[in-house]
């Protein structure tokens, strides 16, 4: 069973690398440059999401709470 999992992991990893290399070739850039761009985009997306989550938590801590009817009520 472990060898099957290892084989699947290897095959999936090779396929991902092949797909990324094909995309890099199509864009005329190196694989490392493509991976860098993907990671930068991921980082910016996560940073935006984290900033939004912090802002939401900050807004929720402003002294309001929902009542049982779901309406905001000042505390």
PDB file of C-alpha atoms in Angstrom, residues 3-55:
ATOM      1  CA  UNK A   3       4.523   1.779  -2.501  1.00  0.00           C
ATOM      2  CA  UNK A   4       1.249   2.586  -4.317  1.00  0.00           C
ATOM      3  CA  UNK A   5       0.995   5.887  -2.455  1.00  0.00           C
ATOM      4  CA  UNK A   6       4.614   6.665  -3.293  1.00  0.00           C
ATOM      5  CA  UNK A   7       4.037   5.833  -6.966  1.00  0.00           C
ATOM      6  CA  UNK A   8       0.954   8.068  -7.146  1.00  0.00           C
ATOM      7  CA  UNK A   9       2.812  10.911  -5.416  1.00  0.00           C
ATOM      8  CA  UNK A  10       5.683  10.589  -7.897  1.00  0.00           C
ATOM      9  CA  UNK A  11       3.353  10.522 -10.900  1.00  0.00           C
ATOM     10  CA  UNK A  12       1.357  13.539  -9.713  1.00  0.00           C
ATOM     11  CA  UNK A  13       4.550  15.477  -8.954  1.00  0.00           C
ATOM     12  CA  UNK A  14       5.942  14.720 -12.415  1.00  0.00           C
ATOM     13  CA  UNK A  15       2.672  15.758 -14.058  1.00  0.00           C
ATOM     14  CA  UNK A  16       2.593  19.063 -12.153  1.00  0.00           C
ATOM     15  CA  UNK A  17       6.191  19.788 -13.157  1.00  0.00           C
ATOM     16  CA  UNK A  18       5.393  18.939 -16.784  1.00  0.00           C
ATOM     17  CA  UNK A  19       2.331  21.206 -16.754  1.00  0.00           C
ATOM     18  CA  UNK A  20       4.305  24.071 -15.205  1.00  0.00           C
ATOM     19  CA  UNK A  21       7.158  23.607 -17.694  1.00  0.00           C
ATOM     20  CA  UNK A  22       4.687  23.643 -20.596  1.00  0.00           C
ATOM     21  CA  UNK A  23       3.107  26.841 -19.303  1.00  0.00           C
ATOM     22  CA  UNK A  24       6.538  28.437 -18.841  1.00  0.00           C
ATOM     23  CA  UNK A  25       7.531  27.437 -22.379  1.00  0.00           C
ATOM     24  CA  UNK A  26       4.296  28.877 -23.773  1.00  0.00           C
ATOM     25  CA  UNK A  27       4.996  32.172 -22.000  1.00  0.00           C
ATOM     26  CA  UNK A  28       8.637  32.146 -23.064  1.00  0.00           C
ATOM     27  CA  UNK A  29       9.991  32.252 -19.510  1.00  0.00           C
ATOM     28  CA  UNK A  30      11.965  29.871 -17.329  1.00  0.00           C
ATOM     29  CA  UNK A  31      10.277  27.457 -14.968  1.00  0.00           C
ATOM     30  CA  UNK A  32      11.785  29.212 -11.946  1.00  0.00           C
ATOM     31  CA  UNK A  33      10.446  32.587 -13.159  1.00  0.00           C
ATOM     32  CA  UNK A  34       6.951  31.083 -13.562  1.00  0.00           C
ATOM     33  CA  UNK A  35       7.065  29.559 -10.073  1.00  0.00           C
ATOM     34  CA  UNK A  36       8.255  32.907  -8.667  1.00  0.00           C
ATOM     35  CA  UNK A  37       5.312  34.692 -10.323  1.00  0.00           C
ATOM     36  CA  UNK A  38       2.852  32.107  -8.992  1.00  0.00           C
ATOM     37  CA  UNK A  39       4.235  32.406  -5.461  1.00  0.00           C
ATOM     38  CA  UNK A  40       4.152  36.219  -5.625  1.00  0.00           C
ATOM     39  CA  UNK A  41       0.521  36.115  -6.760  1.00  0.00           C
ATOM     40  CA  UNK A  42      -0.335  33.639  -3.993  1.00  0.00           C
ATOM     41  CA  UNK A  43       1.423  35.827  -1.429  1.00  0.00           C
ATOM     42  CA  UNK A  44      -0.497  38.927  -2.528  1.00  0.00           C
ATOM     43  CA  UNK A  45      -3.806  37.051  -2.494  1.00  0.00           C
ATOM     44  CA  UNK A  46      -3.178  35.691   0.998  1.00  0.00           C
ATOM     45  CA  UNK A  47      -1.998  39.064   2.272  1.00  0.00           C
ATOM     46  CA  UNK A  48      -5.216  40.675   1.018  1.00  0.00           C
ATOM     47  CA  UNK A  49      -7.303  37.939   2.646  1.00  0.00           C
ATOM     48  CA  UNK A  50      -5.427  38.214   5.959  1.00  0.00           C
ATOM     49  CA  UNK A  51      -5.790  42.004   5.943  1.00  0.00           C
ATOM     50  CA  UNK A  52      -9.535  41.638   5.331  1.00  0.00           C
ATOM     51  CA  UNK A  53      -9.853  39.070   8.135  1.00  0.00           C
ATOM     52  CA  UNK A  54      -7.984  41.332  10.577  1.00  0.00           C
ATOM     53  CA  UNK A  55     -10.202  44.275   9.619  1.00  0.00           C
TER      54      UNK A  55
END
